[in-house]
Coordinates of C-alpha atoms and ligand atoms in Angstrom, one line a residue:
M1 CA 0.0 0.0 0.0
K2 CA 1.2 3.5 -0.9
K3 CA 2.2 5.8 1.9
N4 CA 0.8 9.3 2.4
L5 CA 3.0 12.2 1.6
G6 CA 2.9 16.0 2.1
I7 CA 4.9 18.3 -0.1
Y8 CA 6.2 21.7 0.9
V9 CA 7.6 24.1 -1.8
H10 CA 9.7 27.1 -0.6
I11 CA 9.5 30.3 -2.6
P12 CA 12.1 32.6 -0.9
F13 CA 11.2 35.9 -2.6
C14 CA 9.6 39.0 -1.0
A15 CA 8.9 42.5 -2.2
K16 CA 10.4 43.9 1.0
K17 CA 11.6 42.3 4.2
C18 CA 9.4 42.8 7.2
K19 CA 11.3 44.0 10.3
Y20 CA 10.5 40.9 12.4
C21 CA 11.1 38.3 9.7
D22 CA 13.8 35.7 10.0
F23 CA 12.3 33.3 7.4
L24 CA 14.6 32.4 4.6
S25 CA 13.6 35.0 2.1
S26 CA 15.1 37.9 0.3
D27 CA 13.9 41.1 -1.5
K28 CA 17.2 41.4 -3.5
D29 CA 17.0 38.5 -6.0
S30 CA 16.7 39.5 -9.6
Y31 CA 14.1 38.2 -12.0
G32 CA 16.7 36.0 -13.6
T33 CA 17.6 34.4 -10.3
Q34 CA 13.9 33.8 -9.6
L35 CA 13.5 32.0 -13.0
R36 CA 16.6 29.8 -12.4
Y37 CA 15.5 29.0 -8.9
M38 CA 12.0 27.9 -9.9
E39 CA 13.4 25.7 -12.7
A40 CA 15.9 24.2 -10.2
I41 CA 12.9 23.3 -7.9
C42 CA 11.3 21.5 -10.9
Q43 CA 14.6 19.6 -11.3
E44 CA 14.7 18.7 -7.6
I45 CA 11.2 17.3 -7.8
R46 CA 12.1 15.3 -11.0
L47 CA 14.8 13.5 -9.1
Y48 CA 12.2 12.0 -6.8
K49 CA 11.0 9.9 -9.7
A50 CA 13.4 7.3 -8.3
V51 CA 11.3 6.8 -5.2
S52 CA 7.9 8.3 -5.9
D53 CA 6.1 5.1 -6.8
R54 CA 5.8 4.3 -3.1
Y55 CA 3.9 7.5 -2.2
I56 CA 0.6 9.3 -2.8
V57 CA 0.6 13.0 -2.3
R58 CA -2.3 14.2 -0.1
T59 CA -1.3 17.9 0.4
I60 CA 0.9 20.5 -1.2
F61 CA 1.8 23.7 0.6
I62 CA 3.5 26.5 -1.4
G63 CA 5.0 28.8 1.2
G64 CA 7.7 31.4 1.6
G65 CA 8.7 34.1 1.3
T66 CA 5.9 35.4 -0.8
P67 CA 4.8 32.8 -3.5
S68 CA 2.1 35.2 -4.8
L69 CA 5.0 37.5 -5.9
V70 CA 6.2 35.2 -8.6
D71 CA 4.8 34.7 -12.1
E72 CA 1.8 32.2 -11.9
N73 CA 3.2 30.2 -14.8
L74 CA 6.2 29.3 -12.7
I75 CA 3.9 28.1 -10.0
Q76 CA 2.1 26.1 -12.6
N77 CA 5.4 24.5 -13.8
I78 CA 6.1 23.3 -10.2
L79 CA 2.6 21.8 -9.8
T80 CA 2.9 20.1 -13.3
E81 CA 6.2 18.6 -12.2
I82 CA 4.8 17.3 -8.9
R83 CA 1.9 15.8 -10.8
S84 CA 4.1 14.0 -13.3
T85 CA 6.4 12.7 -10.6
F86 CA 4.0 11.6 -7.9
E87 CA 0.6 10.0 -7.8
M88 CA -1.9 12.5 -6.4
D89 CA -4.8 12.1 -4.1
R90 CA -8.1 12.6 -5.9
F91 CA -8.9 15.5 -3.6
P92 CA -5.6 17.0 -2.5
E93 CA -5.4 20.1 -0.3
I94 CA -3.2 22.5 -2.3
T95 CA -2.4 25.8 -0.5
I96 CA -0.6 28.9 -1.6
E97 CA 0.6 31.7 0.7
A98 CA -0.2 35.2 -0.4
N99 CA 0.7 38.7 0.8
P100 CA -2.1 41.2 0.5
G101 CA 0.1 43.6 -1.4
T102 CA 0.6 41.1 -4.2
I103 CA -2.8 39.6 -4.8
M104 CA -4.3 40.1 -8.3
Y105 CA -7.6 38.7 -9.5
Q106 CA -6.1 37.2 -12.7
K107 CA -3.4 35.5 -10.7
L108 CA -6.1 34.1 -8.4
L109 CA -8.1 32.7 -11.3
A110 CA -4.9 31.1 -12.6
Y111 CA -4.3 29.5 -9.2
R112 CA -7.8 28.1 -9.2
S113 CA -7.4 26.7 -12.7
M114 CA -4.2 24.9 -11.7
G115 CA -6.0 23.1 -8.8
I116 CA -4.9 25.3 -5.9
N117 CA -7.9 25.2 -3.5
R118 CA -6.7 26.9 -0.4
I119 CA -5.1 30.3 0.0
S120 CA -3.4 31.6 3.1
I121 CA -3.3 35.4 3.4
G122 CA -0.9 37.1 5.7
L123 CA -2.7 40.1 7.2
Q124 CA -1.1 40.2 10.7
S125 CA -3.0 43.3 11.9
A126 CA -6.0 45.4 10.8
D127 CA -4.2 48.5 12.1
D128 CA -2.4 50.3 9.3
K129 CA -0.1 52.1 11.7
I130 CA 1.1 48.8 13.1
L131 CA 1.5 47.2 9.7
S132 CA 3.7 50.1 8.6
K133 CA 5.7 50.0 11.8
V134 CA 6.7 46.4 11.2
G135 CA 7.4 47.0 7.5
R136 CA 4.5 45.2 5.9
I137 CA 3.9 46.3 2.3
H138 CA 0.1 46.5 2.6
N139 CA -2.7 48.1 4.5
F140 CA -6.0 46.7 5.7
D141 CA -7.9 47.9 2.6
Q142 CA -5.5 45.9 0.4
F143 CA -6.2 42.8 2.5
V144 CA -10.0 43.3 2.0
A145 CA -9.5 43.8 -1.7
G146 CA -7.3 40.6 -2.0
Y147 CA -9.6 38.6 0.2
T148 CA -12.8 39.5 -1.7
S149 CA -11.0 38.8 -5.0
A150 CA -10.0 35.4 -3.7
R151 CA -13.7 34.6 -2.9
R152 CA -14.7 35.9 -6.3
A153 CA -12.1 33.7 -7.9
G154 CA -13.7 30.7 -6.2
F155 CA -11.6 30.1 -3.2
K156 CA -13.8 28.3 -0.6
N157 CA -11.0 27.7 1.9
I158 CA -9.2 30.8 3.1
N159 CA -6.8 31.2 6.0
V160 CA -5.9 34.5 7.4
D161 CA -2.7 34.9 9.5
I162 CA -2.7 37.4 12.3
M163 CA -0.1 38.2 14.9
A164 CA -0.3 39.1 18.6
S165 CA 2.2 41.3 20.6
L166 CA 3.2 43.5 17.7
P167 CA 4.9 46.8 18.5
G168 CA 2.3 49.4 19.4
Q169 CA -0.5 46.8 19.7
D170 CA -2.8 46.8 22.8
I171 CA -5.6 44.5 23.7
H172 CA -8.1 46.8 22.0
S173 CA -6.3 46.9 18.7
Y174 CA -5.7 43.1 18.8
V175 CA -9.4 42.3 19.4
D176 CA -10.3 44.8 16.7
T177 CA -8.2 42.8 14.3
L178 CA -9.9 39.6 15.3
T179 CA -13.4 41.0 15.0
R180 CA -12.7 42.7 11.6
V181 CA -11.3 39.4 10.3
I182 CA -14.2 37.4 11.6
E183 CA -16.6 39.7 9.6
Y184 CA -15.1 38.3 6.4
E185 CA -15.8 34.7 7.5
P186 CA -12.6 33.0 6.6
E187 CA -12.6 29.2 7.2
H188 CA -9.3 29.3 9.1
I189 CA -7.3 31.7 11.2
S190 CA -3.7 31.3 12.4
A191 CA -2.8 33.5 15.3
Y192 CA 0.8 33.5 16.5
S193 CA 2.6 35.8 18.9
L194 CA 5.5 37.8 17.7
T195 CA 8.9 36.4 18.7
V196 CA 11.9 38.7 18.4
E197 CA 14.5 36.8 16.5
E198 CA 18.2 37.7 16.7
G199 CA 19.6 39.5 13.7
T200 CA 16.3 40.9 12.5
P201 CA 16.0 44.7 12.1
L202 CA 13.4 44.6 14.9
S203 CA 15.9 43.0 17.3
C204 CA 18.2 46.1 17.1
D205 CA 15.4 48.8 17.1
N206 CA 15.1 49.8 20.7
R207 CA 12.2 52.1 20.1
L208 CA 10.1 49.3 18.5
L209 CA 11.2 46.8 21.1
S210 CA 10.0 49.1 23.8
E211 CA 6.5 49.1 22.2
I212 CA 6.1 45.3 22.3
P213 CA 3.4 44.4 24.8
D214 CA 4.6 42.6 28.0
E215 CA 4.2 38.9 28.7
E216 CA 1.0 39.3 30.7
T217 CA -0.7 41.2 27.9
D218 CA 0.5 38.6 25.4
R219 CA -1.1 35.8 27.6
R220 CA -4.4 37.8 27.7
M221 CA -4.3 38.2 23.9
Y222 CA -3.8 34.4 23.6
S223 CA -6.8 33.6 25.8
L224 CA -8.9 36.3 24.1
T225 CA -8.2 34.7 20.8
K226 CA -9.7 31.5 21.9
K227 CA -12.7 33.2 23.5
V228 CA -13.5 35.6 20.6
L229 CA -12.9 33.0 17.9
G230 CA -14.7 30.3 19.8
A231 CA -17.8 32.5 20.2
N232 CA -17.8 32.8 16.4
G233 CA -17.7 29.2 15.4
F234 CA -13.9 28.6 15.2
N235 CA -12.5 25.6 17.0
R236 CA -9.0 25.8 18.3
Y237 CA -7.4 22.5 17.0
E238 CA -3.8 23.4 17.6
F239 CA -2.1 25.9 20.0
S240 CA -2.3 28.7 17.5
N241 CA -4.7 27.5 14.8
Y242 CA -8.4 27.8 14.6
S243 CA -10.9 26.6 12.0
K244 CA -14.5 26.2 11.1
P245 CA -15.4 22.5 11.4
G246 CA -13.9 20.4 8.6
Y247 CA -11.4 23.1 7.6
E248 CA -8.4 22.2 9.7
C249 CA -5.2 22.5 7.7
R250 CA -4.5 18.9 6.5
H251 CA -0.9 19.8 5.6
N252 CA 0.0 21.1 9.0
I253 CA -1.7 18.1 10.6
T254 CA 0.8 15.9 8.7
Y255 CA 3.6 17.8 10.5
W256 CA 2.0 17.5 13.9
T257 CA 1.1 13.8 13.6
G258 CA 4.5 12.5 12.4
G259 CA 3.5 12.0 8.8
E260 CA 6.1 12.0 6.0
Y261 CA 6.7 15.1 3.9
I262 CA 9.3 16.4 1.5
G263 CA 10.4 20.1 1.4
F264 CA 11.6 21.3 -2.0
G265 CA 13.7 24.5 -2.4
I266 CA 16.3 26.2 -0.2
G267 CA 16.2 25.6 3.5
A268 CA 13.1 23.4 3.2
S269 CA 12.8 20.6 5.8
S270 CA 11.8 17.1 5.2
Y271 CA 10.8 14.0 7.2
F272 CA 11.2 11.3 4.7
Q273 CA 12.1 7.6 4.8
G274 CA 13.0 7.6 8.5
K275 CA 15.2 10.7 8.4
R276 CA 14.8 14.4 9.1
F277 CA 16.9 16.8 7.0
S278 CA 16.8 20.2 5.4
N279 CA 18.1 21.6 2.1
I280 CA 21.1 23.9 1.8
R281 CA 20.2 27.6 2.3
N282 CA 22.2 29.3 -0.4
I283 CA 20.1 30.0 -3.5
H284 CA 23.1 30.1 -5.9
E285 CA 24.6 26.9 -4.6
Y286 CA 21.2 25.2 -4.7
T287 CA 20.5 26.4 -8.2
Q288 CA 23.9 25.5 -9.5
K289 CA 23.9 21.9 -8.1
L290 CA 20.6 21.2 -9.8
E291 CA 21.5 22.9 -13.1
E292 CA 24.5 20.6 -13.3
T293 CA 22.2 17.6 -13.4
Q294 CA 19.8 19.2 -15.9
M295 CA 21.1 17.3 -18.9
E296 CA 21.5 14.0 -17.1
I297 CA 17.9 12.9 -16.6
V298 CA 17.5 11.5 -20.1
N299 CA 16.3 8.1 -19.2
T300 CA 15.1 6.3 -16.2
D301 CA 18.2 4.0 -15.9
N302 CA 20.3 6.6 -14.2
I303 CA 17.6 8.3 -12.1
G304 CA 18.3 6.2 -9.0
R305 CA 22.0 7.1 -9.1
L306 CA 21.2 10.8 -9.7
Y307 CA 18.7 10.9 -6.9
E308 CA 21.2 9.5 -4.4
T309 CA 24.1 11.8 -5.4
V310 CA 22.2 15.0 -6.0
T311 CA 19.8 14.9 -3.1
G312 CA 22.8 13.8 -1.0
N313 CA 24.6 17.0 -2.0
L314 CA 21.6 19.2 -1.3
R315 CA 20.8 17.8 2.2
V316 CA 22.2 19.1 5.5
N317 CA 21.5 18.2 9.1
V318 CA 20.5 14.7 8.2
E319 CA 19.2 13.0 11.3
P320 CA 18.1 9.4 11.4
M321 CA 15.0 9.1 13.5
Y322 CA 15.6 6.3 15.9
I323 CA 12.6 5.0 17.9
D324 CA 13.3 7.2 21.0
R325 CA 13.6 10.3 19.0
R326 CA 10.4 9.4 17.1
M327 CA 8.5 8.9 20.3
E328 CA 9.7 12.2 21.7
E329 CA 8.6 14.0 18.5
F330 CA 5.3 12.2 18.5
M331 CA 4.7 13.6 22.0
F332 CA 6.0 17.2 21.3
L333 CA 4.1 17.6 18.1
G334 CA 1.0 15.6 19.0
L335 CA 0.5 17.6 22.3
R336 CA 0.2 20.7 20.2
M337 CA -3.0 19.4 18.9
V338 CA -5.9 20.3 21.2
K339 CA -7.5 16.9 20.9
G340 CA -4.1 15.5 22.1
I341 CA -2.5 12.2 21.4
D342 CA -4.3 9.0 20.4
R343 CA -3.0 6.2 22.6
R344 CA -4.0 3.7 19.9
E345 CA -1.9 5.6 17.3
F346 CA 1.1 5.6 19.7
Y347 CA 0.7 1.8 19.9
R348 CA 0.3 1.4 16.2
Q349 CA 3.5 3.4 15.5
F350 CA 5.8 2.1 18.3
N351 CA 4.3 -1.2 19.3
R352 CA 4.3 0.0 23.0
D353 CA 1.6 1.4 25.2
I354 CA 2.1 5.1 25.9
Y355 CA 1.9 4.5 29.6
D356 CA 4.8 2.0 29.5
V357 CA 7.0 4.8 28.1
Y358 CA 5.6 8.0 29.6
G359 CA 3.3 6.8 32.4
P360 CA 5.0 8.6 35.3
T361 CA 5.3 11.9 33.4
I362 CA 1.7 11.8 32.2
N363 CA 0.3 10.9 35.6
K364 CA 2.3 13.6 37.3
Y365 CA 0.9 16.3 35.0
I366 CA -2.6 14.9 35.3
Y367 CA -2.3 15.1 39.0
E368 CA -1.1 18.7 38.7
G369 CA -4.0 19.6 36.4
F370 CA -1.8 20.3 33.3
M371 CA -2.9 17.2 31.4
E372 CA -6.0 15.1 31.1
T373 CA -7.2 11.9 29.5
D374 CA -10.4 10.1 28.6
G375 CA -8.6 6.8 28.4
T376 CA -7.9 7.1 24.7
F377 CA -6.7 10.6 24.1
V378 CA -4.0 12.2 26.3
K379 CA -3.9 16.0 26.1
L380 CA -2.8 19.3 27.7
T381 CA -5.4 21.2 29.7
D382 CA -5.7 25.0 29.1
S383 CA -3.4 25.7 32.0
G384 CA -1.0 23.0 30.5
I385 CA -1.0 24.9 27.2
D386 CA 0.1 28.0 29.1
V387 CA 3.2 26.3 30.4
S388 CA 3.6 23.9 27.4
N389 CA 7.3 24.6 26.9
Y390 CA 8.1 23.4 30.4
I391 CA 5.9 20.4 30.1
L392 CA 7.0 19.2 26.7
S393 CA 10.6 19.3 27.7
D394 CA 9.7 16.5 30.2
F395 CA 9.0 14.1 27.3
I396 CA 12.6 13.9 26.3
L397 CA 13.7 10.3 26.9
D398 CA 17.4 10.5 27.4
K399 CA 17.7 13.4 29.8
Ligands
SF4_1 S1 6.2 38.7 3.8 FE1 6.6 37.0 5.2 S2 8.5 36.0 4.5 FE2 8.4 38.0 3.4 S3 9.6 39.3 4.7 FE3 7.4 39.5 5.5 S4 7.2 38.0 7.1 FE4 9.1 37.5 5.9

């Protein structure tokens, strides 16, 4: 039987870097570099013909960066390459990320015609002053225009990303963002708190840093998110993700439940055939390594050899996932899901009962009110989610 697979494609181009951003993306790459990079991704996908017959692709996520910035024909090429390399689910979830400043109706129609059925729009805040403070290229009106165009183009599954604890944001402004987004009735909302990452312009801007809400306000924003969205028909199904029933992001659930996925493009992470790894981060090195093999895939005889050598050259931080490590990850990631961990699934994957491995830890946290179980699912309580970093670290096996 074929195994389920998720595919992530990294498009590392942005119109302008946001001040808080430490994603692998650049606003400096020329159009020529973009073209070469997108072709290199197609080549990386093609190499997987050597192993693709064992998989069926259930989800594709085109993220970045700003995928909506690049020519839609280049996105089409990537999807065509995936479809000719892998068998696809009959009803795959195919998501593309879009920045409100780059959404055009014609492009959205093209996305729909190539089978993209979910769009994730990065709004972050409904307050134009805050958007400009953190270097976003759009305002709220542009979000509304992009969002309504997406609906008009036929998107029935839309996610809106918002952020808490942005510089200058108070509770009132945050709740205003939530309520204004709810008015447009998206199917999914992701709400993450800002983290200040070293090396970003924000991290060295003392004035902006001083405007970031304190931790207590951040906690209040977090609990208000659940309350306000819950009252409007959104279920929190993961720490920071909310959806209308049936619209949970299938791609992200693959990550949180230990499913296999391949990341194509620079810096993209994979969990594939028992190993975790990521791709090299330098765009020129990545493009060059793949261009060198461009002429070589002429027949299927040499595809296995090419797959081994070229993907071997692209991969870094390769980590074999031995059973202890897999169990730890299963707990870390699974406990992020609000429904928690299915004891039967743990047994299915590891041939051991979860209580044989983690019984004392689980029982301790149940006793302290941070975890609960109905006998089948083991999950964090709301107060457990508040201190989840501390609790999750207790599921490391070789401390
Ligand atoms: S649009 Fe997204 S990826 Fe691009 S700079 Fe802003 S936060 Fe980073």
